[in-house]
Tab-separated table of C-alpha atoms in Angstrom:
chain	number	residue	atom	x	y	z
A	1	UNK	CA	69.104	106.631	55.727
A	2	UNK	CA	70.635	103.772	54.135
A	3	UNK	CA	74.055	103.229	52.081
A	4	UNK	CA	72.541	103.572	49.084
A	5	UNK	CA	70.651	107.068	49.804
A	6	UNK	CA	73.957	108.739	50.181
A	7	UNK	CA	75.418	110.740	46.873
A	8	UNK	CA	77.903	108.613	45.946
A	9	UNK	CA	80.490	108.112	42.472
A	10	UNK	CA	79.833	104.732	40.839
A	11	UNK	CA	83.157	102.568	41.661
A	12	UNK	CA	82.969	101.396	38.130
A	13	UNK	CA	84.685	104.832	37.476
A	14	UNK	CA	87.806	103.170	38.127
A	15	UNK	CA	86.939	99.570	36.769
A	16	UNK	CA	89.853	99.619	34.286
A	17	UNK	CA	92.572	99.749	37.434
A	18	UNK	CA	91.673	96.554	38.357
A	19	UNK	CA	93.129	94.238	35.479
A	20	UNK	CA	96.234	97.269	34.873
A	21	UNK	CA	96.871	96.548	38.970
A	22	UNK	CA	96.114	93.172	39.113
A	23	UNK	CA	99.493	91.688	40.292
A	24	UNK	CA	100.905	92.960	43.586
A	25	UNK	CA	103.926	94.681	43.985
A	26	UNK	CA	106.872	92.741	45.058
A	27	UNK	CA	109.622	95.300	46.735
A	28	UNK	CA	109.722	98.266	48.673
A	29	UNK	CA	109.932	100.898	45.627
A	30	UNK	CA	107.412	98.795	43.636
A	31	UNK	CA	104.773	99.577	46.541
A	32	UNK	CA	105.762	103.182	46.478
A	33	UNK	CA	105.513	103.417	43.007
A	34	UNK	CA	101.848	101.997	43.002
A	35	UNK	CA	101.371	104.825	45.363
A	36	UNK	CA	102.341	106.976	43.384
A	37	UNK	CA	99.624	105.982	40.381
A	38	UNK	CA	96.697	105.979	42.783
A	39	UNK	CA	98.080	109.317	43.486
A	40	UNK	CA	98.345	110.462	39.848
A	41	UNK	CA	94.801	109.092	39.198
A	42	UNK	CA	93.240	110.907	41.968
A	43	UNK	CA	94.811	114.003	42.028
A	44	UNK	CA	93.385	114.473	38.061
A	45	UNK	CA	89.632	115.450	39.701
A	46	UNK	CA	90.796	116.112	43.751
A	47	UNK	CA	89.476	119.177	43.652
A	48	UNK	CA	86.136	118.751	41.815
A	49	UNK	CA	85.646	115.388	44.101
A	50	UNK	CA	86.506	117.641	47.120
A	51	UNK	CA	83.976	120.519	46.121
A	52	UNK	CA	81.337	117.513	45.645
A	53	UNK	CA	81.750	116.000	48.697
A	54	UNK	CA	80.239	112.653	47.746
A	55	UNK	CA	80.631	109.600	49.872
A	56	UNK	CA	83.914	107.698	48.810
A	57	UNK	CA	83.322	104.375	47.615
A	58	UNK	CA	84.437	105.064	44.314
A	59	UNK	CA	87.604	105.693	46.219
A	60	UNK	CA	87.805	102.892	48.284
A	61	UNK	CA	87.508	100.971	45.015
A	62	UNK	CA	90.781	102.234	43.337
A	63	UNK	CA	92.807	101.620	46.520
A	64	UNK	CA	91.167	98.100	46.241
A	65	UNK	CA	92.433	97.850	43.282
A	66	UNK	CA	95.368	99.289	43.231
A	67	UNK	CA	96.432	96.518	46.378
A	68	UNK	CA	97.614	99.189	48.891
A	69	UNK	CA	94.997	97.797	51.660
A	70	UNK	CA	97.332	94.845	51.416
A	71	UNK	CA	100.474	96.250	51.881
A	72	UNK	CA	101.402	95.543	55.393
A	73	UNK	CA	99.961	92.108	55.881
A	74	UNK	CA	101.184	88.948	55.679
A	75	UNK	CA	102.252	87.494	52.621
A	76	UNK	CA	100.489	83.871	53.326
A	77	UNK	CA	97.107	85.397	52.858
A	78	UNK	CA	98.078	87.764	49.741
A	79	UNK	CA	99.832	90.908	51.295
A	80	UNK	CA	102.522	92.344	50.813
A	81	UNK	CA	104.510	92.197	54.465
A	82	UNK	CA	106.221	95.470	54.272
A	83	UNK	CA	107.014	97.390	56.942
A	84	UNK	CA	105.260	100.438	58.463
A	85	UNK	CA	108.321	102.323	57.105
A	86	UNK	CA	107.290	101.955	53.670
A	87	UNK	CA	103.212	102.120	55.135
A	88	UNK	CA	104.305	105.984	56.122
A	89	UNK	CA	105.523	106.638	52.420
A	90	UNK	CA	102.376	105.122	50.799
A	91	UNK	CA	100.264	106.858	52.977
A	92	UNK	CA	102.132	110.325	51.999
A	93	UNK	CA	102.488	109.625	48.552
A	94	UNK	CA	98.475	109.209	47.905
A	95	UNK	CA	97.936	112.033	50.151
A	96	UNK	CA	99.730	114.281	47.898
A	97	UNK	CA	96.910	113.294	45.744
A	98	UNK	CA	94.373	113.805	47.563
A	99	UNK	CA	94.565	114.269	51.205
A	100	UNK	CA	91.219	112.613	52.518
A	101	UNK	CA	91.944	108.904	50.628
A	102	UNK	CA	95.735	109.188	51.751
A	103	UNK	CA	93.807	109.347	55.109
A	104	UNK	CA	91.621	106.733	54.522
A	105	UNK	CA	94.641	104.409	53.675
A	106	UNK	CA	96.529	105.186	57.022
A	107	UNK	CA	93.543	104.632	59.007
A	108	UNK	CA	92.912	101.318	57.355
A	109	UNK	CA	96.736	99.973	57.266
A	110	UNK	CA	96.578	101.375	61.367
A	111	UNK	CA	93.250	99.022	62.397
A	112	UNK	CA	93.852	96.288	59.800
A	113	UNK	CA	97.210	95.701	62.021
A	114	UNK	CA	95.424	96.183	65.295
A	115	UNK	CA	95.501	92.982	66.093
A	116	UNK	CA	99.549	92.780	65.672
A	117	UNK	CA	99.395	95.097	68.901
A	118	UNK	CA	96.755	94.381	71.344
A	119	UNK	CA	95.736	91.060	70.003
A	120	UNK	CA	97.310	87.109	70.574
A	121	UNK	CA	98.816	85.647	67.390
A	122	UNK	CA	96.676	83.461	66.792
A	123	UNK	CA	94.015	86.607	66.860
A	124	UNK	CA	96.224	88.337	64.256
A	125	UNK	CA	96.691	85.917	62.151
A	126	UNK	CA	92.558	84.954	61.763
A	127	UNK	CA	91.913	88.783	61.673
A	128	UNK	CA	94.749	89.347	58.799
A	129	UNK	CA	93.044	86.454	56.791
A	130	UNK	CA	90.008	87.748	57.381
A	131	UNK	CA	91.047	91.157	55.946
A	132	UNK	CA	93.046	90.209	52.611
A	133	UNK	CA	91.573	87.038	51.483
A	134	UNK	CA	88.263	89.399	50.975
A	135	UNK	CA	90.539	92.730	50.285
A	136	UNK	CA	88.646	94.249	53.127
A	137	UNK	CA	88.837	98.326	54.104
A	138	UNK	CA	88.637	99.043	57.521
A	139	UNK	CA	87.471	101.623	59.555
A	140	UNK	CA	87.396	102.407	62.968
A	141	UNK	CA	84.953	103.787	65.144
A	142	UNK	CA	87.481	104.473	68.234
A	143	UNK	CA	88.035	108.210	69.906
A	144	UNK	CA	89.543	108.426	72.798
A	145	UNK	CA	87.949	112.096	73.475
A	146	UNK	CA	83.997	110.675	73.023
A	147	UNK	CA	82.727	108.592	76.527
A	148	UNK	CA	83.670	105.244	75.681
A	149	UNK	CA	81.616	102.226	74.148
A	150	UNK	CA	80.084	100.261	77.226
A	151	UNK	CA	80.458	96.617	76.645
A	152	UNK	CA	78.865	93.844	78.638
A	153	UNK	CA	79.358	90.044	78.531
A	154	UNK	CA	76.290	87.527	77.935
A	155	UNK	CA	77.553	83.871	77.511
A	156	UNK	CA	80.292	83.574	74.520
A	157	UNK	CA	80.242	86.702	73.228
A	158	UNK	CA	80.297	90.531	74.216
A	159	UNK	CA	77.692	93.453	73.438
A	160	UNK	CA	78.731	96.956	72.539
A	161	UNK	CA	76.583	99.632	72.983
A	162	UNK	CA	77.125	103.724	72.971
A	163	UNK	CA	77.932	106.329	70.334
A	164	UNK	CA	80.808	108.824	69.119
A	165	UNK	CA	80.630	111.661	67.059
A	166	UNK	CA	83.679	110.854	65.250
A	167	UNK	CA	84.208	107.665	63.285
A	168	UNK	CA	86.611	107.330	59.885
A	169	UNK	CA	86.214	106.071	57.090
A	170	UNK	CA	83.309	103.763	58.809
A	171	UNK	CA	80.523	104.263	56.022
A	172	UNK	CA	82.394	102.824	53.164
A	173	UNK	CA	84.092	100.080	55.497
A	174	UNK	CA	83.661	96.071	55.318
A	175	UNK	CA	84.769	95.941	58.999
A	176	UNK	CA	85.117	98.497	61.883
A	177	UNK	CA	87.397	98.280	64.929
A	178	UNK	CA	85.218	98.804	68.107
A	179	UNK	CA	86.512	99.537	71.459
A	180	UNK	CA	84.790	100.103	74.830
A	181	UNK	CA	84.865	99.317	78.379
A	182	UNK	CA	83.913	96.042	80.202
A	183	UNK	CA	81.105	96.912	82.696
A	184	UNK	CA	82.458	97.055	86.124
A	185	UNK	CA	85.814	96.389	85.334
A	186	UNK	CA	87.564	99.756	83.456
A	187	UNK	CA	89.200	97.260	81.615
A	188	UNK	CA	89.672	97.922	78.001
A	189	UNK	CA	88.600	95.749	74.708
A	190	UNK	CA	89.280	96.156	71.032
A	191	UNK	CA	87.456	93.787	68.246
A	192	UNK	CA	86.619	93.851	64.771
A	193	UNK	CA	82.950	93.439	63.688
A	194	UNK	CA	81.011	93.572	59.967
A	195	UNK	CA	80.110	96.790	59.415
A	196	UNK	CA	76.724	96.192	57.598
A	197	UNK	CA	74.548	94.928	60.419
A	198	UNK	CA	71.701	96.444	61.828
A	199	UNK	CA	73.299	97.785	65.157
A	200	UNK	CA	75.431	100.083	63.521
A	201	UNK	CA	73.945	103.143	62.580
A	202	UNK	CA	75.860	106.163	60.994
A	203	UNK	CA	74.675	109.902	61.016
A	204	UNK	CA	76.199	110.757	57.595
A	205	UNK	CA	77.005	114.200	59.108
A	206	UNK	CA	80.445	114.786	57.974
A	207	UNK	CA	80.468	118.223	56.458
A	208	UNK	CA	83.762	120.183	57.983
A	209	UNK	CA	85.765	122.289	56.140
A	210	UNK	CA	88.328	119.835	55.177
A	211	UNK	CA	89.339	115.958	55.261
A	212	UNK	CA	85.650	116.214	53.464
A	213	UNK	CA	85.649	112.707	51.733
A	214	UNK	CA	86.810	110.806	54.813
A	215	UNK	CA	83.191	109.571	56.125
A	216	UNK	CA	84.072	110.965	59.494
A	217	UNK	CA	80.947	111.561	61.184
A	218	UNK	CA	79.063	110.596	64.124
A	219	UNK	CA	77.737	106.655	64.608
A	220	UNK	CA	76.032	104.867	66.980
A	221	UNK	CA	76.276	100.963	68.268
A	222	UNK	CA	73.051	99.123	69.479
A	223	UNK	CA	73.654	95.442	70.496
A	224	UNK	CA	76.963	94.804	68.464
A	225	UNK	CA	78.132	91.428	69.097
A	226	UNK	CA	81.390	89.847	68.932
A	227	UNK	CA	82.492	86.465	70.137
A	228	UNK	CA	84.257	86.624	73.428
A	229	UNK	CA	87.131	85.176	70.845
A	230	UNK	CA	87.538	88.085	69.118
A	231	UNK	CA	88.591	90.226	71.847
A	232	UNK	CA	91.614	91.383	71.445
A	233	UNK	CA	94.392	90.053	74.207
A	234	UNK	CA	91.692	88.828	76.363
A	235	UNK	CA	91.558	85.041	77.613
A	236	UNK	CA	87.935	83.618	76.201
A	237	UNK	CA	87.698	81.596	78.807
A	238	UNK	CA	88.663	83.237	81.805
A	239	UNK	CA	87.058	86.727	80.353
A	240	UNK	CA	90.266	88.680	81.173
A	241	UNK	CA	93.318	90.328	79.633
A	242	UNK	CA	96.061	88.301	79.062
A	243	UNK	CA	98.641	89.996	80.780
A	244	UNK	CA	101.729	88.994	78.088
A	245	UNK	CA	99.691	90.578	75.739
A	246	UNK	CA	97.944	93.672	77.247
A	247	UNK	CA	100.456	94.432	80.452
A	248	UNK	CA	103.162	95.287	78.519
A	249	UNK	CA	104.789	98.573	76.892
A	250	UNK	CA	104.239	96.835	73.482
A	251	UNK	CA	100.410	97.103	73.303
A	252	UNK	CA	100.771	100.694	73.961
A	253	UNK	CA	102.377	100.979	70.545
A	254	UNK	CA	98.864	102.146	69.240
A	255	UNK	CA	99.466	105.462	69.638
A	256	UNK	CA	102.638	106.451	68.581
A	257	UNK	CA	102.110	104.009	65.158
A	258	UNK	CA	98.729	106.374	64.347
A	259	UNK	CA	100.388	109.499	65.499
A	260	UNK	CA	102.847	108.874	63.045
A	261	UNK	CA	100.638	108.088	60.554
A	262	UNK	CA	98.947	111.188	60.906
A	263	UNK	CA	102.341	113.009	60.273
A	264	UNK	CA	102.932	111.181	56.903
A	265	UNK	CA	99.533	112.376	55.822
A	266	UNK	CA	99.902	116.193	56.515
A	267	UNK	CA	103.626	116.323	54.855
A	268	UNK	CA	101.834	114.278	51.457
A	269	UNK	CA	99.433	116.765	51.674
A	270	UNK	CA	101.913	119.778	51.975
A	271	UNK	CA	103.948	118.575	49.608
A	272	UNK	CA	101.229	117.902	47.523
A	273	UNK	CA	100.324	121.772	47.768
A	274	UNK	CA	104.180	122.302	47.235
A	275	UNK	CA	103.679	120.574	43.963
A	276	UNK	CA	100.518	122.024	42.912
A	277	UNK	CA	101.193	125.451	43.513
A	278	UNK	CA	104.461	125.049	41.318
A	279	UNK	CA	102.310	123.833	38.353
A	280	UNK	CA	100.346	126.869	38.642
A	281	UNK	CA	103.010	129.239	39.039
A	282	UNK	CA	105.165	128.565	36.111
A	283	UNK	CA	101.969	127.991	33.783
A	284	UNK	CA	99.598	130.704	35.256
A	285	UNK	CA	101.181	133.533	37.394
A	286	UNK	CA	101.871	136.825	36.585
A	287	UNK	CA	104.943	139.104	37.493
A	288	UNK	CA	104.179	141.913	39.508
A	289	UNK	CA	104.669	144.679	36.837
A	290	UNK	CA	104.895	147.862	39.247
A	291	UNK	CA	107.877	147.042	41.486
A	292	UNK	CA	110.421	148.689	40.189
A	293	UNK	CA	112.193	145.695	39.086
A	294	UNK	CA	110.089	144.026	36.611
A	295	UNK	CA	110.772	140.666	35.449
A	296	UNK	CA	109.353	138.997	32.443
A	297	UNK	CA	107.623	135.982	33.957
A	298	UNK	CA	106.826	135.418	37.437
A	299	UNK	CA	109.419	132.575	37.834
A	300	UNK	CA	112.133	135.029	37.848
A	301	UNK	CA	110.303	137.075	40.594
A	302	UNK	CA	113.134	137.356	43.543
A	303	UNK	CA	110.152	136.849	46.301
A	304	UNK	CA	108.829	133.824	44.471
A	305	UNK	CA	111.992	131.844	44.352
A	306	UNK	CA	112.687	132.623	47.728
A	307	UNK	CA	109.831	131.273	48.903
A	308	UNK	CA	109.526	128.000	47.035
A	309	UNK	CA	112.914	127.257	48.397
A	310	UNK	CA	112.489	127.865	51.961
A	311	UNK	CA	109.086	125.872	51.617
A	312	UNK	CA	111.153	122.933	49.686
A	313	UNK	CA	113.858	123.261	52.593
A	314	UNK	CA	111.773	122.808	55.579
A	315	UNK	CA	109.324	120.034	53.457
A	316	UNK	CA	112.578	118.202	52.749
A	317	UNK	CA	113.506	118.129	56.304
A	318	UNK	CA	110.753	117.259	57.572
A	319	UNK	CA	110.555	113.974	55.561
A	320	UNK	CA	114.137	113.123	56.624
A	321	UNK	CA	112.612	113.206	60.163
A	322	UNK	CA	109.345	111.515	59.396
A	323	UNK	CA	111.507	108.131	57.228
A	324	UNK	CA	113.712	108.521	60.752
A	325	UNK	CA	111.304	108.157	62.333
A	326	UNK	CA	109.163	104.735	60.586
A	327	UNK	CA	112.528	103.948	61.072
A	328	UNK	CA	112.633	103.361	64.635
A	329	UNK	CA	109.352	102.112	65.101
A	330	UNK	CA	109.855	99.562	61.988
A	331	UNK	CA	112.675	98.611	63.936
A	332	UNK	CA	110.464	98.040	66.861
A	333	UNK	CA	108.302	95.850	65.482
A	334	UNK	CA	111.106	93.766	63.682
A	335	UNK	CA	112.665	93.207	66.970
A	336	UNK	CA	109.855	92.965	69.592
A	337	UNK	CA	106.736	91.232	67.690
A	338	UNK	CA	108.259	87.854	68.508
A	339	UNK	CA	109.167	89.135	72.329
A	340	UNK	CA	106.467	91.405	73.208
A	341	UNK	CA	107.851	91.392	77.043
A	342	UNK	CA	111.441	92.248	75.980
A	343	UNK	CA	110.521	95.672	74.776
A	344	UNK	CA	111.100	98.426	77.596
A	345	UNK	CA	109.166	101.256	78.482
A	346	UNK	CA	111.897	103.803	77.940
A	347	UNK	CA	112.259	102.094	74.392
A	348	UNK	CA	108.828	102.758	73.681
A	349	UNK	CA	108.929	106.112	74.945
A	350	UNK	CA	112.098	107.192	72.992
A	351	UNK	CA	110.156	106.175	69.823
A	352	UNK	CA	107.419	108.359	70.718
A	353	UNK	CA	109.791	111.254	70.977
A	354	UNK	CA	111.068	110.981	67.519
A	355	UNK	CA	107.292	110.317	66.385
A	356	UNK	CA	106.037	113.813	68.242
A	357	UNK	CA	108.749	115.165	67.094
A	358	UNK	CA	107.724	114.548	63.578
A	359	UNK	CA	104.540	115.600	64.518
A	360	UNK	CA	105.242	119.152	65.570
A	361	UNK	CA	107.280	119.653	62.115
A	362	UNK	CA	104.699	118.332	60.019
A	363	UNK	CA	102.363	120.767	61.828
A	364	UNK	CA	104.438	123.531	61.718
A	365	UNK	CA	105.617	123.653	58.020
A	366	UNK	CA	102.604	122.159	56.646
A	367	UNK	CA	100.044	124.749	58.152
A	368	UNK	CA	102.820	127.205	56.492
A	369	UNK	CA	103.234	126.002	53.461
A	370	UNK	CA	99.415	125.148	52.243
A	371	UNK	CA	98.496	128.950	53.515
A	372	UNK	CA	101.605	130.187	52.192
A	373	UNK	CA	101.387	129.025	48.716
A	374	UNK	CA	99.116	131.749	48.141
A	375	UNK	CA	101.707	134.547	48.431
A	376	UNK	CA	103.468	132.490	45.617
A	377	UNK	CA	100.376	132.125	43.228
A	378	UNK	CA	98.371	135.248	43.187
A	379	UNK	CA	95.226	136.713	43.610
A	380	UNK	CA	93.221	134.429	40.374
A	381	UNK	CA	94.812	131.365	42.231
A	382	UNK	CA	91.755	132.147	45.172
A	383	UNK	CA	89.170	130.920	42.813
A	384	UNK	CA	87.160	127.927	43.758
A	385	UNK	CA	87.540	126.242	40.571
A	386	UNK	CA	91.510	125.815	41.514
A	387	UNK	CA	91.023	124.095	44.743
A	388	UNK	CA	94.506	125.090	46.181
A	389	UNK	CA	92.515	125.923	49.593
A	390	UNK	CA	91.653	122.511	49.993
A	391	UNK	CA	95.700	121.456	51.258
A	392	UNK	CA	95.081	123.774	54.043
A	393	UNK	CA	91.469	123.595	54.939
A	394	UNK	CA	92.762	119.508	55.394
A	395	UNK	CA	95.943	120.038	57.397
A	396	UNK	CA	93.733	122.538	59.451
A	397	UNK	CA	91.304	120.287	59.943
A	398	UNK	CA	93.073	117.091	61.355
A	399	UNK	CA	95.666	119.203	63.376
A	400	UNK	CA	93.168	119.995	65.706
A	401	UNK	CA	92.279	116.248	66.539
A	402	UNK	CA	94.550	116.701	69.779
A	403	UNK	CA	96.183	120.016	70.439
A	404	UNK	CA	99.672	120.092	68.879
A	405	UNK	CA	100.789	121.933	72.297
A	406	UNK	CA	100.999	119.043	74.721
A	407	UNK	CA	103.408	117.124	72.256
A	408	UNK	CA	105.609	120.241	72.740
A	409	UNK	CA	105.698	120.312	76.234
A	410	UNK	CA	106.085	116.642	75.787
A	411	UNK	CA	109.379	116.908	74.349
A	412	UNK	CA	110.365	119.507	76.546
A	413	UNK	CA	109.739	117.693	79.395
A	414	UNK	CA	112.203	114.893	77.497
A	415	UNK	CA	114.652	117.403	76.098
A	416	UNK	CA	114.785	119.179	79.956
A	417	UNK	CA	114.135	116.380	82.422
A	418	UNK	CA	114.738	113.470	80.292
A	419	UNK	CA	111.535	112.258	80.514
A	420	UNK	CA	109.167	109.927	78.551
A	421	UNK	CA	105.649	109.422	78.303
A	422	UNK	CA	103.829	106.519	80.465
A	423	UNK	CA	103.016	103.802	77.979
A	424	UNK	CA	99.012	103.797	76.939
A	425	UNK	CA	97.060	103.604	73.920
A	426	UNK	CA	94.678	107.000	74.387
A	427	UNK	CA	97.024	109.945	75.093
């Protein structure tokens, strides 16, 4: 099965975005309010798209368009060098769209940046013109929970072979981020191939209950090559890590940068539901007409009130915590990209408390708020041609990529014993 066999919306569907976004956006709120359009613009049809479940290239397309692939790279090459704190609110703002592409775009700004982390600078700054002079998406074919990629050196360049059952966003991609293990040494490597070669070979078997338009299936790698040069923080010519790169806390910034990402997705998405649900309410719900205290439209109903404001309490702390917390690992990277060594473990590891942290919340309130929604819209609000299931069949689905448990006994082993986690990249 090729590209081309899978159901897929033409990208000319959103043609017209292209000339209306052609110029970048130059500040902080501009980016966030180009964010906001794609949002607009895709949450018009979310729910039709969702039922569909096509493959999203038409999608890719509009955030092509719109610029937001660009947004964290450098401006030399065409990007828009903003920091992840304003790469959290874009990601949330499309989300509240339409949770799958506001996915899509924190994968992508995550292993477009890659490079920043593991990589040299000179490797970063090849890769990031690699990426925007050809407005590249980029996916990633890296889970820590499938048996990792084998890779195995033949002259100048490095062979990946294996499989894993979950890759995002890979089908629609220009370039995925591979990662594996040299043969005999446990030793880790990260590089960026061209997705449209021969070795690469995707199941198209993403079908889950939610996420649905995120290409997230299984794929396997036959012979993928790279050039020993494109390994990420390893020495070409010795064929080993550099240790100023890879040996220190700051390449295990990985992790807490996508955890947080994932955050910022599930609060767009909850308060996308938030929003939604609203709309529906005060144009199509009924007052209950048998309680004894009848009101004339259901937006004077006591119980509904009172539970759009608790959900628009806990939603509106939780984003206080999750800007806090692109906050301090912003301020990471502004201090410690230029002095890799100088940044501590413990620094690292308070970061990742305020970024679990955020992750709990987000968990929390957004599993509550997309199921509880329903209480607030009524029994006609079920039907399929509504879609207000898909906000929770989404944050249902992701919050199970690593049980939300162990960053709960995580913090209590910080709140209690003062403890943070060992810097790596995986857990």
């Amino acid at each position: 099965m090729t590209q081309s066999d899978i159901p897929a919306t033409d990208p000319a569907v959103y043609d017209a975005y292209k000339s209306q976004w052609a110029s970048l956006p130059d500040t902080a709120e501009a980016w966030l309010a180009r964010a906001r359009e794609v949002s607009a613009v895709l949450s018009q049809d979310a729910a039709q798209r969702e039922q569909e479940n096509k493959s999203p290239r038409a999608e890719v397309a509009l955030l092509k368009h719109s610029g937001l692939l660009k947004l964290l790279g450098p401006k030399k090459y065409g990007g828009g060098e903003q920091p992840w704190s304003v790469g959290y609110k874009a990601i949330r703002e499309v989300a509240k769209g339409d949770g799958s592409i506001g996915m899509l775009l924190g994968y992508h700004l995550l292993w477009s940046t890659t490079a920043n982390i593991v990589g040299t600078p000179s490797q970063a700054d090849r890769i990031h013109q690699w990426i925007l002079t050809n407005n590249y998406f980029v996916g990633g074919a890296v889970n820590p929970r499938d048996s990792d990629l084998t890779i195995t050196s033949d002259g100048e360049d490095i062979i990946f072979n294996g499989a894993k059952f979950f890759n995002t966003g890979g089908v629609v991609s220009d370039l995925t981020v591979l990662e594996g293990v040299l043969d005999g040494t446990g030793e880790h490597i990260f590089a960026l191939v061209e997705t449209r070669q021969e070795g690469i070979k995707f199941a198209h078997n993403w079908n889950n209950i939610g996420l649905r338009l995120t290409e997230s299936g299984g794929v396997k790698i036959e012979n993928v090559r790279a050039p020993w040069r494109d390994a990420l923080g390893w020495d070409e010519v010795s064929k080993r890590p550099r240790e100023e790169v890879l040996g220190v806390p700051f390449a295990s910034l990985l992790l807490p940068t996508i955890q947080l990402v994932f955050s910022n997705f599930y609060l767009g998405i909850a308060q996308g539901a938030l929003s939604f649900a609203s709309q529906y309410t005060v144009s199509t719900t009924r007052p209950w007409p048998f309680g004894g205290d009848n009101k004339p439209s259901a937006t004077e109903e006591f119980y509904i009130l009172e539970r759009y404001g608790n959900f628009f309490a806990h939603l509106r702390a939780a984003e206080a915590l999750a800007d806090r917390a692109g906050e301090e690992i912003s301020s990471l990277y502004r201090e410690h990209s230029d002095n890799r060594p100088g940044l501590t473990a413990r620094q690292r590891g308070e970061v990742a408390e305020w970024i679990a942290s955020v992750k709990v919340v987000t968990t929390d309130v957004g599993l509550r708020v997309t199921s509880g929604i329903f209480e607030v819209t009524g029994a006609r609000a079920t039907a399929v041609k509504v879609g207000l299931d898909r906000f929770w069949r989404d944050i249902r689905t992701h919050t199970l990529h690593d049980p939300v448990a162990y960053k709960n006994r995580e913090l209590g082993r910080y709140a209690l014993l003062d403890e943070v986690p060992e810097p790596t990249w995986y857990t």
